[in-house]
């Protein structure tokens, strides 16, 4: 019976290990910062063997990226409001909340850490970027499918997300709703070739 | 005679100590990264006493900021070409060269390190931002004095510098001259209230 239950919940143990490891990474990041702990320390905190982590994630960089993506997707899911303006305003507001929150610069810190961690780090950083860009691209594709004009994903990165990240990083003023809405309005009012 | 020479070059020894300490910091940053060395290690590398560093800079954060500002000012001095467009294109091109160079993300890395280093770090980061903003502001003030319309310094940060920093940080394509010029042209063609 226990066997059958286990069979009905494939990855039940895998899911518990995943959750414990993600929580351990999140705790270690907030206590020490990115790049300041090892796979062994994550394993000890999560109560799992080092080998479980290496088998599942391969290396610390991939694990960090997986945790960052899960948090990003939970905190700033890609909205689908029916209009590009609605989607972008909703998304920009979520990113603003995320980057001004307690773990605000998580993505910037992670990107800096990964960029300093050799080839593996650079690959993990690229995976993170590609996955988020893919999600953003599907929002923009939906808009084009509805017949709306839409900027490129990189234009959204350049003129909506980059200013918010850099302002928080450099400690420039609060990201007011007016400011965030203004970034989106300005992007949407630009004529694209 | 030696005394008189020394008197004629006030800070001669101070200048030598300053240069040695700056070089030691630059070397340690490229070998280990920001936040990965102590005042004691800088002093040993520079061949000076720890107390000389504390007396002159107060703490490691202030020293790091001083080094970053010296490098920024050497690598991306604020241009004065006689027109705002000329100044901004020249400045943006210099920043692009700087951020794609071997120490490319120095400022982003430093800002991340300082932001994670408590009150002293945040103060040093703010000093760095205020000093660079002051220089940019004087470029924009000169343009207004000539009767040109000019964006705010924060608009330049948001729409010219932030996109370049974030693209390099996330590993998005090269910063081609066309792309960099496009950022400036787009900023200058925006109607400011």
mmCIF file with all atom_site columns, N, CA, C and O in Angstrom, chain A residues 108-109 111-112 115-116 125-126 129 154 157-159 162-163 165-172 179 183 186-187 190, chain B residues 108-109 111-112 115-116 125-126 129 154 157-159 162-163 165-172 179 183 186-187 190:
data_model
loop_
_atom_site.group_PDB
_atom_site.id
_atom_site.type_symbol
_atom_site.label_atom_id
_atom_site.label_alt_id
_atom_site.label_comp_id
_atom_site.label_asym_id
_atom_site.label_entity_id
_atom_site.label_seq_id
_atom_site.pdbx_PDB_ins_code
_atom_site.Cartn_x
_atom_site.Cartn_y
_atom_site.Cartn_z
_atom_site.occupancy
_atom_site.B_iso_or_equiv
_atom_site.pdbx_formal_charge
_atom_site.auth_seq_id
_atom_site.auth_comp_id
_atom_site.auth_asym_id
_atom_site.auth_atom_id
_atom_site.pdbx_PDB_model_num
ATOM 1   N N  . UNK A 1 108 ? 20.538 40.378 -9.550  1.00 0.00 ? 108 UNK A N  1
ATOM 2   C CA . UNK A 1 108 ? 21.785 41.080 -9.857  1.00 0.00 ? 108 UNK A CA 1
ATOM 3   C C  . UNK A 1 108 ? 22.949 40.434 -9.097  1.00 0.00 ? 108 UNK A C  1
ATOM 4   O O  . UNK A 1 108 ? 24.011 40.170 -9.673  1.00 0.00 ? 108 UNK A O  1
ATOM 5   N N  . UNK A 1 109 ? 22.736 40.150 -7.812  1.00 0.00 ? 109 UNK A N  1
ATOM 6   C CA . UNK A 1 109 ? 23.799 39.497 -7.033  1.00 0.00 ? 109 UNK A CA 1
ATOM 7   C C  . UNK A 1 109 ? 24.155 38.144 -7.643  1.00 0.00 ? 109 UNK A C  1
ATOM 8   O O  . UNK A 1 109 ? 25.315 37.794 -7.766  1.00 0.00 ? 109 UNK A O  1
ATOM 9   N N  . UNK A 1 111 ? 23.715 37.149 -10.741 1.00 0.00 ? 111 UNK A N  1
ATOM 10  C CA . UNK A 1 111 ? 24.390 37.318 -12.026 1.00 0.00 ? 111 UNK A CA 1
ATOM 11  C C  . UNK A 1 111 ? 25.855 37.692 -11.807 1.00 0.00 ? 111 UNK A C  1
ATOM 12  O O  . UNK A 1 111 ? 26.741 37.198 -12.508 1.00 0.00 ? 111 UNK A O  1
ATOM 13  N N  . UNK A 1 112 ? 26.108 38.576 -10.817 1.00 0.00 ? 112 UNK A N  1
ATOM 14  C CA . UNK A 1 112 ? 27.498 38.953 -10.527 1.00 0.00 ? 112 UNK A CA 1
ATOM 15  C C  . UNK A 1 112 ? 28.277 37.731 -10.062 1.00 0.00 ? 112 UNK A C  1
ATOM 16  O O  . UNK A 1 112 ? 29.396 37.477 -10.512 1.00 0.00 ? 112 UNK A O  1
ATOM 17  N N  . UNK A 1 115 ? 28.831 35.316 -12.965 1.00 0.00 ? 115 UNK A N  1
ATOM 18  C CA . UNK A 1 115 ? 29.795 35.857 -13.937 1.00 0.00 ? 115 UNK A CA 1
ATOM 19  C C  . UNK A 1 115 ? 31.227 35.711 -13.446 1.00 0.00 ? 115 UNK A C  1
ATOM 20  O O  . UNK A 1 115 ? 32.157 35.708 -14.239 1.00 0.00 ? 115 UNK A O  1
ATOM 21  N N  . UNK A 1 116 ? 31.406 35.646 -12.121 1.00 0.00 ? 116 UNK A N  1
ATOM 22  C CA . UNK A 1 116 ? 32.765 35.538 -11.576 1.00 0.00 ? 116 UNK A CA 1
ATOM 23  C C  . UNK A 1 116 ? 33.155 34.086 -11.358 1.00 0.00 ? 116 UNK A C  1
ATOM 24  O O  . UNK A 1 116 ? 34.201 33.813 -10.794 1.00 0.00 ? 116 UNK A O  1
ATOM 25  N N  . UNK A 1 125 ? 24.319 31.391 -15.809 1.00 0.00 ? 125 UNK A N  1
ATOM 26  C CA . UNK A 1 125 ? 23.761 32.736 -15.973 1.00 0.00 ? 125 UNK A CA 1
ATOM 27  C C  . UNK A 1 125 ? 23.016 32.845 -17.304 1.00 0.00 ? 125 UNK A C  1
ATOM 28  O O  . UNK A 1 125 ? 21.911 33.399 -17.376 1.00 0.00 ? 125 UNK A O  1
ATOM 29  N N  . UNK A 1 126 ? 23.593 32.274 -18.351 1.00 0.00 ? 126 UNK A N  1
ATOM 30  C CA . UNK A 1 126 ? 22.941 32.322 -19.662 1.00 0.00 ? 126 UNK A CA 1
ATOM 31  C C  . UNK A 1 126 ? 21.622 31.540 -19.638 1.00 0.00 ? 126 UNK A C  1
ATOM 32  O O  . UNK A 1 126 ? 20.631 31.971 -20.225 1.00 0.00 ? 126 UNK A O  1
ATOM 33  N N  . UNK A 1 129 ? 19.010 33.704 -18.022 1.00 0.00 ? 129 UNK A N  1
ATOM 34  C CA . UNK A 1 129 ? 18.573 34.792 -18.904 1.00 0.00 ? 129 UNK A CA 1
ATOM 35  C C  . UNK A 1 129 ? 17.676 34.256 -20.025 1.00 0.00 ? 129 UNK A C  1
ATOM 36  O O  . UNK A 1 129 ? 16.622 34.834 -20.309 1.00 0.00 ? 129 UNK A O  1
ATOM 37  N N  . UNK A 1 154 ? 14.427 42.494 -25.746 1.00 0.00 ? 154 UNK A N  1
ATOM 38  C CA . UNK A 1 154 ? 15.608 43.240 -25.299 1.00 0.00 ? 154 UNK A CA 1
ATOM 39  C C  . UNK A 1 154 ? 15.284 44.711 -25.020 1.00 0.00 ? 154 UNK A C  1
ATOM 40  O O  . UNK A 1 154 ? 15.938 45.344 -24.198 1.00 0.00 ? 154 UNK A O  1
ATOM 41  N N  . UNK A 1 157 ? 13.984 44.703 -21.585 1.00 0.00 ? 157 UNK A N  1
ATOM 42  C CA . UNK A 1 157 ? 15.125 44.593 -20.669 1.00 0.00 ? 157 UNK A CA 1
ATOM 43  C C  . UNK A 1 157 ? 15.836 45.942 -20.538 1.00 0.00 ? 157 UNK A C  1
ATOM 44  O O  . UNK A 1 157 ? 16.105 46.416 -19.430 1.00 0.00 ? 157 UNK A O  1
ATOM 45  N N  . UNK A 1 158 ? 16.143 46.577 -21.685 1.00 0.00 ? 158 UNK A N  1
ATOM 46  C CA . UNK A 1 158 ? 16.921 47.818 -21.690 1.00 0.00 ? 158 UNK A CA 1
ATOM 47  C C  . UNK A 1 158 ? 16.209 48.964 -20.973 1.00 0.00 ? 158 UNK A C  1
ATOM 48  O O  . UNK A 1 158 ? 16.840 49.724 -20.240 1.00 0.00 ? 158 UNK A O  1
ATOM 49  N N  . UNK A 1 159 ? 14.908 49.125 -21.241 1.00 0.00 ? 159 UNK A N  1
ATOM 50  C CA . UNK A 1 159 ? 14.267 50.380 -20.849 1.00 0.00 ? 159 UNK A CA 1
ATOM 51  C C  . UNK A 1 159 ? 13.227 50.258 -19.741 1.00 0.00 ? 159 UNK A C  1
ATOM 52  O O  . UNK A 1 159 ? 12.695 51.258 -19.284 1.00 0.00 ? 159 UNK A O  1
ATOM 53  N N  . UNK A 1 162 ? 16.202 47.177 -16.773 1.00 0.00 ? 162 UNK A N  1
ATOM 54  C CA . UNK A 1 162 ? 17.546 47.677 -16.451 1.00 0.00 ? 162 UNK A CA 1
ATOM 55  C C  . UNK A 1 162 ? 17.499 48.933 -15.570 1.00 0.00 ? 162 UNK A C  1
ATOM 56  O O  . UNK A 1 162 ? 18.224 49.003 -14.572 1.00 0.00 ? 162 UNK A O  1
ATOM 57  N N  . UNK A 1 163 ? 16.661 49.948 -15.896 1.00 0.00 ? 163 UNK A N  1
ATOM 58  C CA . UNK A 1 163 ? 16.647 51.134 -15.038 1.00 0.00 ? 163 UNK A CA 1
ATOM 59  C C  . UNK A 1 163 ? 16.256 50.812 -13.595 1.00 0.00 ? 163 UNK A C  1
ATOM 60  O O  . UNK A 1 163 ? 16.860 51.344 -12.649 1.00 0.00 ? 163 UNK A O  1
ATOM 61  N N  . UNK A 1 165 ? 16.643 47.887 -11.950 1.00 0.00 ? 165 UNK A N  1
ATOM 62  C CA . UNK A 1 165 ? 17.737 47.178 -11.285 1.00 0.00 ? 165 UNK A CA 1
ATOM 63  C C  . UNK A 1 165 ? 18.878 48.128 -10.921 1.00 0.00 ? 165 UNK A C  1
ATOM 64  O O  . UNK A 1 165 ? 19.423 48.073 -9.827  1.00 0.00 ? 165 UNK A O  1
ATOM 65  N N  . UNK A 1 166 ? 19.261 48.987 -11.869 1.00 0.00 ? 166 UNK A N  1
ATOM 66  C CA . UNK A 1 166 ? 20.393 49.874 -11.608 1.00 0.00 ? 166 UNK A CA 1
ATOM 67  C C  . UNK A 1 166 ? 20.050 50.909 -10.537 1.00 0.00 ? 166 UNK A C  1
ATOM 68  O O  . UNK A 1 166 ? 20.874 51.226 -9.682  1.00 0.00 ? 166 UNK A O  1
ATOM 69  N N  . UNK A 1 167 ? 18.808 51.427 -10.546 1.00 0.00 ? 167 UNK A N  1
ATOM 70  C CA . UNK A 1 167 ? 18.444 52.391 -9.502  1.00 0.00 ? 167 UNK A CA 1
ATOM 71  C C  . UNK A 1 167 ? 18.507 51.760 -8.114  1.00 0.00 ? 167 UNK A C  1
ATOM 72  O O  . UNK A 1 167 ? 18.996 52.382 -7.159  1.00 0.00 ? 167 UNK A O  1
ATOM 73  N N  . UNK A 1 168 ? 18.014 50.514 -7.993  1.00 0.00 ? 168 UNK A N  1
ATOM 74  C CA . UNK A 1 168 ? 18.068 49.861 -6.689  1.00 0.00 ? 168 UNK A CA 1
ATOM 75  C C  . UNK A 1 168 ? 19.518 49.561 -6.308  1.00 0.00 ? 168 UNK A C  1
ATOM 76  O O  . UNK A 1 168 ? 19.947 49.782 -5.173  1.00 0.00 ? 168 UNK A O  1
ATOM 77  N N  . UNK A 1 169 ? 20.281 49.102 -7.291  1.00 0.00 ? 169 UNK A N  1
ATOM 78  C CA . UNK A 1 169 ? 21.680 48.760 -7.027  1.00 0.00 ? 169 UNK A CA 1
ATOM 79  C C  . UNK A 1 169 ? 22.468 49.978 -6.551  1.00 0.00 ? 169 UNK A C  1
ATOM 80  O O  . UNK A 1 169 ? 23.279 49.897 -5.634  1.00 0.00 ? 169 UNK A O  1
ATOM 81  N N  . UNK A 1 170 ? 22.240 51.122 -7.181  1.00 0.00 ? 170 UNK A N  1
ATOM 82  C CA . UNK A 1 170 ? 22.987 52.329 -6.827  1.00 0.00 ? 170 UNK A CA 1
ATOM 83  C C  . UNK A 1 170 ? 22.302 53.141 -5.731  1.00 0.00 ? 170 UNK A C  1
ATOM 84  O O  . UNK A 1 170 ? 22.820 54.168 -5.306  1.00 0.00 ? 170 UNK A O  1
ATOM 85  N N  . UNK A 1 171 ? 21.134 52.678 -5.271  1.00 0.00 ? 171 UNK A N  1
ATOM 86  C CA . UNK A 1 171 ? 20.457 53.379 -4.177  1.00 0.00 ? 171 UNK A CA 1
ATOM 87  C C  . UNK A 1 171 ? 19.830 54.700 -4.592  1.00 0.00 ? 171 UNK A C  1
ATOM 88  O O  . UNK A 1 171 ? 19.834 55.662 -3.827  1.00 0.00 ? 171 UNK A O  1
ATOM 89  N N  . UNK A 1 172 ? 19.280 54.755 -5.818  1.00 0.00 ? 172 UNK A N  1
ATOM 90  C CA . UNK A 1 172 ? 18.652 55.996 -6.291  1.00 0.00 ? 172 UNK A CA 1
ATOM 91  C C  . UNK A 1 172 ? 17.149 55.921 -6.008  1.00 0.00 ? 172 UNK A C  1
ATOM 92  O O  . UNK A 1 172 ? 16.435 55.130 -6.612  1.00 0.00 ? 172 UNK A O  1
ATOM 93  N N  . UNK A 1 179 ? 6.773  56.326 -11.505 1.00 0.00 ? 179 UNK A N  1
ATOM 94  C CA . UNK A 1 179 ? 8.033  56.120 -12.219 1.00 0.00 ? 179 UNK A CA 1
ATOM 95  C C  . UNK A 1 179 ? 7.982  54.831 -13.034 1.00 0.00 ? 179 UNK A C  1
ATOM 96  O O  . UNK A 1 179 ? 8.341  54.816 -14.224 1.00 0.00 ? 179 UNK A O  1
ATOM 97  N N  . UNK A 1 183 ? 8.075  54.284 -17.204 1.00 0.00 ? 183 UNK A N  1
ATOM 98  C CA . UNK A 1 183 ? 9.020  53.499 -18.004 1.00 0.00 ? 183 UNK A CA 1
ATOM 99  C C  . UNK A 1 183 ? 8.268  52.706 -19.072 1.00 0.00 ? 183 UNK A C  1
ATOM 100 O O  . UNK A 1 183 ? 8.688  52.651 -20.231 1.00 0.00 ? 183 UNK A O  1
ATOM 101 N N  . UNK A 1 186 ? 6.653  55.051 -21.750 1.00 0.00 ? 186 UNK A N  1
ATOM 102 C CA . UNK A 1 186 ? 7.661  55.589 -22.654 1.00 0.00 ? 186 UNK A CA 1
ATOM 103 C C  . UNK A 1 186 ? 8.070  54.519 -23.677 1.00 0.00 ? 186 UNK A C  1
ATOM 104 O O  . UNK A 1 186 ? 8.208  54.802 -24.862 1.00 0.00 ? 186 UNK A O  1
ATOM 105 N N  . UNK A 1 187 ? 8.227  53.288 -23.211 1.00 0.00 ? 187 UNK A N  1
ATOM 106 C CA . UNK A 1 187 ? 8.591  52.203 -24.125 1.00 0.00 ? 187 UNK A CA 1
ATOM 107 C C  . UNK A 1 187 ? 7.498  51.995 -25.167 1.00 0.00 ? 187 UNK A C  1
ATOM 108 O O  . UNK A 1 187 ? 7.777  51.862 -26.367 1.00 0.00 ? 187 UNK A O  1
ATOM 109 N N  . UNK A 1 190 ? 7.303  54.596 -27.967 1.00 0.00 ? 190 UNK A N  1
ATOM 110 C CA . UNK A 1 190 ? 8.404  54.667 -28.931 1.00 0.00 ? 190 UNK A CA 1
ATOM 111 C C  . UNK A 1 190 ? 7.967  54.009 -30.228 1.00 0.00 ? 190 UNK A C  1
ATOM 112 O O  . UNK A 1 190 ? 7.311  52.976 -30.208 1.00 0.00 ? 190 UNK A O  1
ATOM 113 N N  . UNK B 2 108 ? 29.626 47.698 -11.188 1.00 0.00 ? 108 UNK B N  1
ATOM 114 C CA . UNK B 2 108 ? 28.503 46.880 -10.738 1.00 0.00 ? 108 UNK B CA 1
ATOM 115 C C  . UNK B 2 108 ? 28.951 45.961 -9.596  1.00 0.00 ? 108 UNK B C  1
ATOM 116 O O  . UNK B 2 108 ? 28.287 45.854 -8.563  1.00 0.00 ? 108 UNK B O  1
ATOM 117 N N  . UNK B 2 109 ? 30.112 45.336 -9.767  1.00 0.00 ? 109 UNK B N  1
ATOM 118 C CA . UNK B 2 109 ? 30.624 44.469 -8.705  1.00 0.00 ? 109 UNK B CA 1
ATOM 119 C C  . UNK B 2 109 ? 30.847 45.266 -7.417  1.00 0.00 ? 109 UNK B C  1
ATOM 120 O O  . UNK B 2 109 ? 30.501 44.822 -6.332  1.00 0.00 ? 109 UNK B O  1
ATOM 121 N N  . UNK B 2 111 ? 29.400 48.072 -6.521  1.00 0.00 ? 111 UNK B N  1
ATOM 122 C CA . UNK B 2 111 ? 28.121 48.481 -5.940  1.00 0.00 ? 111 UNK B CA 1
ATOM 123 C C  . UNK B 2 111 ? 27.471 47.317 -5.195  1.00 0.00 ? 111 UNK B C  1
ATOM 124 O O  . UNK B 2 111 ? 26.923 47.490 -4.104  1.00 0.00 ? 111 UNK B O  1
ATOM 125 N N  . UNK B 2 112 ? 27.563 46.107 -5.783  1.00 0.00 ? 112 UNK B N  1
ATOM 126 C CA . UNK B 2 112 ? 26.999 44.937 -5.114  1.00 0.00 ? 112 UNK B CA 1
ATOM 127 C C  . UNK B 2 112 ? 27.729 44.687 -3.795  1.00 0.00 ? 112 UNK B C  1
ATOM 128 O O  . UNK B 2 112 ? 27.119 44.447 -2.751  1.00 0.00 ? 112 UNK B O  1
ATOM 129 N N  . UNK B 2 115 ? 26.875 47.399 -1.276  1.00 0.00 ? 115 UNK B N  1
ATOM 130 C CA . UNK B 2 115 ? 25.495 47.277 -0.791  1.00 0.00 ? 115 UNK B CA 1
ATOM 131 C C  . UNK B 2 115 ? 25.358 46.170 0.242   1.00 0.00 ? 115 UNK B C  1
ATOM 132 O O  . UNK B 2 115 ? 24.432 46.175 1.038   1.00 0.00 ? 115 UNK B O  1
ATOM 133 N N  . UNK B 2 116 ? 26.272 45.189 0.186   1.00 0.00 ? 116 UNK B N  1
ATOM 134 C CA . UNK B 2 116 ? 26.176 44.070 1.131   1.00 0.00 ? 116 UNK B CA 1
ATOM 135 C C  . UNK B 2 116 ? 27.032 44.316 2.365   1.00 0.00 ? 116 UNK B C  1
ATOM 136 O O  . UNK B 2 116 ? 27.177 43.430 3.201   1.00 0.00 ? 116 UNK B O  1
ATOM 137 N N  . UNK B 2 125 ? 28.967 53.689 -1.312  1.00 0.00 ? 125 UNK B N  1
ATOM 138 C CA . UNK B 2 125 ? 28.284 53.547 -2.595  1.00 0.00 ? 125 UNK B CA 1
ATOM 139 C C  . UNK B 2 125 ? 27.580 54.854 -2.967  1.00 0.00 ? 125 UNK B C  1
ATOM 140 O O  . UNK B 2 125 ? 27.622 55.301 -4.121  1.00 0.00 ? 125 UNK B O  1
ATOM 141 N N  . UNK B 2 126 ? 26.941 55.482 -1.988  1.00 0.00 ? 126 UNK B N  1
ATOM 142 C CA . UNK B 2 126 ? 26.243 56.736 -2.270  1.00 0.00 ? 126 UNK B CA 1
ATOM 143 C C  . UNK B 2 126 ? 27.240 57.833 -2.672  1.00 0.00 ? 126 UNK B C  1
ATOM 144 O O  . UNK B 2 126 ? 26.968 58.629 -3.563  1.00 0.00 ? 126 UNK B O  1
ATOM 145 N N  . UNK B 2 129 ? 28.142 57.298 -6.271  1.00 0.00 ? 129 UNK B N  1
ATOM 146 C CA . UNK B 2 129 ? 27.062 57.693 -7.175  1.00 0.00 ? 129 UNK B CA 1
ATOM 147 C C  . UNK B 2 129 ? 26.953 59.220 -7.247  1.00 0.00 ? 129 UNK B C  1
ATOM 148 O O  . UNK B 2 129 ? 26.817 59.788 -8.327  1.00 0.00 ? 129 UNK B O  1
ATOM 149 N N  . UNK B 2 154 ? 19.364 61.485 -14.246 1.00 0.00 ? 154 UNK B N  1
ATOM 150 C CA . UNK B 2 154 ? 18.764 60.170 -13.995 1.00 0.00 ? 154 UNK B CA 1
ATOM 151 C C  . UNK B 2 154 ? 18.227 59.537 -15.271 1.00 0.00 ? 154 UNK B C  1
ATOM 152 O O  . UNK B 2 154 ? 18.191 58.313 -15.382 1.00 0.00 ? 154 UNK B O  1
ATOM 153 N N  . UNK B 2 157 ? 21.181 57.939 -16.777 1.00 0.00 ? 157 UNK B N  1
ATOM 154 C CA . UNK B 2 157 ? 21.439 56.689 -16.049 1.00 0.00 ? 157 UNK B CA 1
ATOM 155 C C  . UNK B 2 157 ? 20.464 55.602 -16.493 1.00 0.00 ? 157 UNK B C  1
ATOM 156 O O  . UNK B 2 157 ? 20.873 54.478 -16.823 1.00 0.00 ? 157 UNK B O  1
ATOM 157 N N  . UNK B 2 158 ? 19.156 55.936 -16.512 1.00 0.00 ? 158 UNK B N  1
ATOM 158 C CA . UNK B 2 158 ? 18.119 54.938 -16.818 1.00 0.00 ? 158 UNK B CA 1
ATOM 159 C C  . UNK B 2 158 ? 18.239 54.375 -18.228 1.00 0.00 ? 158 UNK B C  1
ATOM 160 O O  . UNK B 2 158 ? 18.061 53.176 -18.434 1.00 0.00 ? 158 UNK B O  1
ATOM 161 N N  . UNK B 2 159 ? 18.470 55.253 -19.205 1.00 0.00 ? 159 UNK B N  1
ATOM 162 C CA . UNK B 2 159 ? 18.277 54.825 -20.597 1.00 0.00 ? 159 UNK B CA 1
ATOM 163 C C  . UNK B 2 159 ? 19.550 54.731 -21.433 1.00 0.00 ? 159 UNK B C  1
ATOM 164 O O  . UNK B 2 159 ? 19.491 54.307 -22.585 1.00 0.00 ? 159 UNK B O  1
ATOM 165 N N  . UNK B 2 162 ? 22.252 52.272 -17.720 1.00 0.00 ? 162 UNK B N  1
ATOM 166 C CA . UNK B 2 162 ? 21.652 51.044 -17.162 1.00 0.00 ? 162 UNK B CA 1
ATOM 167 C C  . UNK B 2 162 ? 21.552 49.928 -18.207 1.00 0.00 ? 162 UNK B C  1
ATOM 168 O O  . UNK B 2 162 ? 21.937 48.786 -17.920 1.00 0.00 ? 162 UNK B O  1
ATOM 169 N N  . UNK B 2 163 ? 21.061 50.209 -19.427 1.00 0.00 ? 163 UNK B N  1
ATOM 170 C CA . UNK B 2 163 ? 20.983 49.114 -20.409 1.00 0.00 ? 163 UNK B CA 1
ATOM 171 C C  . UNK B 2 163 ? 22.345 48.484 -20.707 1.00 0.00 ? 163 UNK B C  1
ATOM 172 O O  . UNK B 2 163 ? 22.468 47.260 -20.809 1.00 0.00 ? 163 UNK B O  1
ATOM 173 N N  . UNK B 2 165 ? 25.062 48.401 -18.720 1.00 0.00 ? 165 UNK B N  1
ATOM 174 C CA . UNK B 2 165 ? 25.514 47.612 -17.574 1.00 0.00 ? 165 UNK B CA 1
ATOM 175 C C  . UNK B 2 165 ? 24.765 46.286 -17.483 1.00 0.00 ? 165 UNK B C  1
ATOM 176 O O  . UNK B 2 165 ? 25.358 45.231 -17.278 1.00 0.00 ? 165 UNK B O  1
ATOM 177 N N  . UNK B 2 166 ? 23.447 46.337 -17.649 1.00 0.00 ? 166 UNK B N  1
ATOM 178 C CA . UNK B 2 166 ? 22.657 45.109 -17.491 1.00 0.00 ? 166 UNK B CA 1
ATOM 179 C C  . UNK B 2 166 ? 22.957 44.130 -18.627 1.00 0.00 ? 166 UNK B C  1
ATOM 180 O O  . UNK B 2 166 ? 23.035 42.922 -18.408 1.00 0.00 ? 166 UNK B O  1
ATOM 181 N N  . UNK B 2 167 ? 23.146 44.644 -19.846 1.00 0.00 ? 167 UNK B N  1
ATOM 182 C CA . UNK B 2 167 ? 23.471 43.732 -20.953 1.00 0.00 ? 167 UNK B CA 1
ATOM 183 C C  . UNK B 2 167 ? 24.790 43.011 -20.707 1.00 0.00 ? 167 UNK B C  1
ATOM 184 O O  . UNK B 2 167 ? 24.913 41.808 -20.939 1.00 0.00 ? 167 UNK B O  1
ATOM 185 N N  . UNK B 2 168 ? 25.793 43.745 -20.231 1.00 0.00 ? 168 UNK B N  1
ATOM 186 C CA . UNK B 2 168 ? 27.078 43.098 -19.964 1.00 0.00 ? 168 UNK B CA 1
ATOM 187 C C  . UNK B 2 168 ? 26.931 42.121 -18.790 1.00 0.00 ? 168 UNK B C  1
ATOM 188 O O  . UNK B 2 168 ? 27.430 40.996 -18.827 1.00 0.00 ? 168 UNK B O  1
ATOM 189 N N  . UNK B 2 169 ? 26.203 42.548 -17.777 1.00 0.00 ? 169 UNK B N  1
ATOM 190 C CA . UNK B 2 169 ? 26.029 41.704 -16.589 1.00 0.00 ? 169 UNK B CA 1
ATOM 191 C C  . UNK B 2 169 ? 25.340 40.391 -16.945 1.00 0.00 ? 169 UNK B C  1
ATOM 192 O O  . UNK B 2 169 ? 25.717 39.323 -16.459 1.00 0.00 ? 169 UNK B O  1
ATOM 193 N N  . UNK B 2 170 ? 24.318 40.454 -17.789 1.00 0.00 ? 170 UNK B N  1
ATOM 194 C CA . UNK B 2 170 ? 23.572 39.254 -18.149 1.00 0.00 ? 170 UNK B CA 1
ATOM 195 C C  . UNK B 2 170 ? 24.142 38.546 -19.376 1.00 0.00 ? 170 UNK B C  1
ATOM 196 O O  . UNK B 2 170 ? 23.636 37.509 -19.787 1.00 0.00 ? 170 UNK B O  1
ATOM 197 N N  . UNK B 2 171 ? 25.214 39.113 -19.968 1.00 0.00 ? 171 UNK B N  1
ATOM 198 C CA . UNK B 2 171 ? 25.841 38.446 -21.100 1.00 0.00 ? 171 UNK B CA 1
ATOM 199 C C  . UNK B 2 171 ? 25.025 38.530 -22.377 1.00 0.00 ? 171 UNK B C  1
ATOM 200 O O  . UNK B 2 171 ? 25.007 37.587 -23.162 1.00 0.00 ? 171 UNK B O  1
ATOM 201 N N  . UNK B 2 172 ? 24.352 39.663 -22.599 1.00 0.00 ? 172 UNK B N  1
ATOM 202 C CA . UNK B 2 172 ? 23.551 39.837 -23.815 1.00 0.00 ? 172 UNK B CA 1
ATOM 203 C C  . UNK B 2 172 ? 24.387 40.539 -24.882 1.00 0.00 ? 172 UNK B C  1
ATOM 204 O O  . UNK B 2 172 ? 24.704 41.720 -24.750 1.00 0.00 ? 172 UNK B O  1
ATOM 205 N N  . UNK B 2 179 ? 24.393 50.222 -31.543 1.00 0.00 ? 179 UNK B N  1
ATOM 206 C CA . UNK B 2 179 ? 23.510 50.065 -30.385 1.00 0.00 ? 179 UNK B CA 1
ATOM 207 C C  . UNK B 2 179 ? 23.708 51.210 -29.397 1.00 0.00 ? 179 UNK B C  1
ATOM 208 O O  . UNK B 2 179 ? 22.747 51.827 -28.930 1.00 0.00 ? 179 UNK B O  1
ATOM 209 N N  . UNK B 2 183 ? 21.045 54.257 -28.269 1.00 0.00 ? 183 UNK B N  1
ATOM 210 C CA . UNK B 2 183 ? 20.558 54.595 -26.925 1.00 0.00 ? 183 UNK B CA 1
ATOM 211 C C  . UNK B 2 183 ? 20.567 56.109 -26.722 1.00 0.00 ? 183 UNK B C  1
ATOM 212 O O  . UNK B 2 183 ? 19.618 56.691 -26.197 1.00 0.00 ? 183 UNK B O  1
ATOM 213 N N  . UNK B 2 186 ? 17.954 57.883 -29.047 1.00 0.00 ? 186 UNK B N  1
ATOM 214 C CA . UNK B 2 186 ? 16.592 57.679 -28.551 1.00 0.00 ? 186 UNK B CA 1
ATOM 215 C C  . UNK B 2 186 ? 16.327 58.594 -27.352 1.00 0.00 ? 186 UNK B C  1
ATOM 216 O O  . UNK B 2 186 ? 15.256 59.187 -27.230 1.00 0.00 ? 186 UNK B O  1
ATOM 217 N N  . UNK B 2 187 ? 17.324 58.720 -26.478 1.00 0.00 ? 187 UNK B N  1
ATOM 218 C CA . UNK B 2 187 ? 17.157 59.605 -25.315 1.00 0.00 ? 187 UNK B CA 1
ATOM 219 C C  . UNK B 2 187 ? 16.986 61.051 -25.759 1.00 0.00 ? 187 UNK B C  1
ATOM 220 O O  . UNK B 2 187 ? 16.115 61.776 -25.264 1.00 0.00 ? 187 UNK B O  1
ATOM 221 N N  . UNK B 2 190 ? 13.555 61.948 -27.211 1.00 0.00 ? 190 UNK B N  1
ATOM 222 C CA . UNK B 2 190 ? 12.386 61.924 -26.317 1.00 0.00 ? 190 UNK B CA 1
ATOM 223 C C  . UNK B 2 190 ? 12.017 63.350 -25.956 1.00 0.00 ? 190 UNK B C  1
ATOM 224 O O  . UNK B 2 190 ? 12.892 64.174 -25.707 1.00 0.00 ? 190 UNK B O  1
#
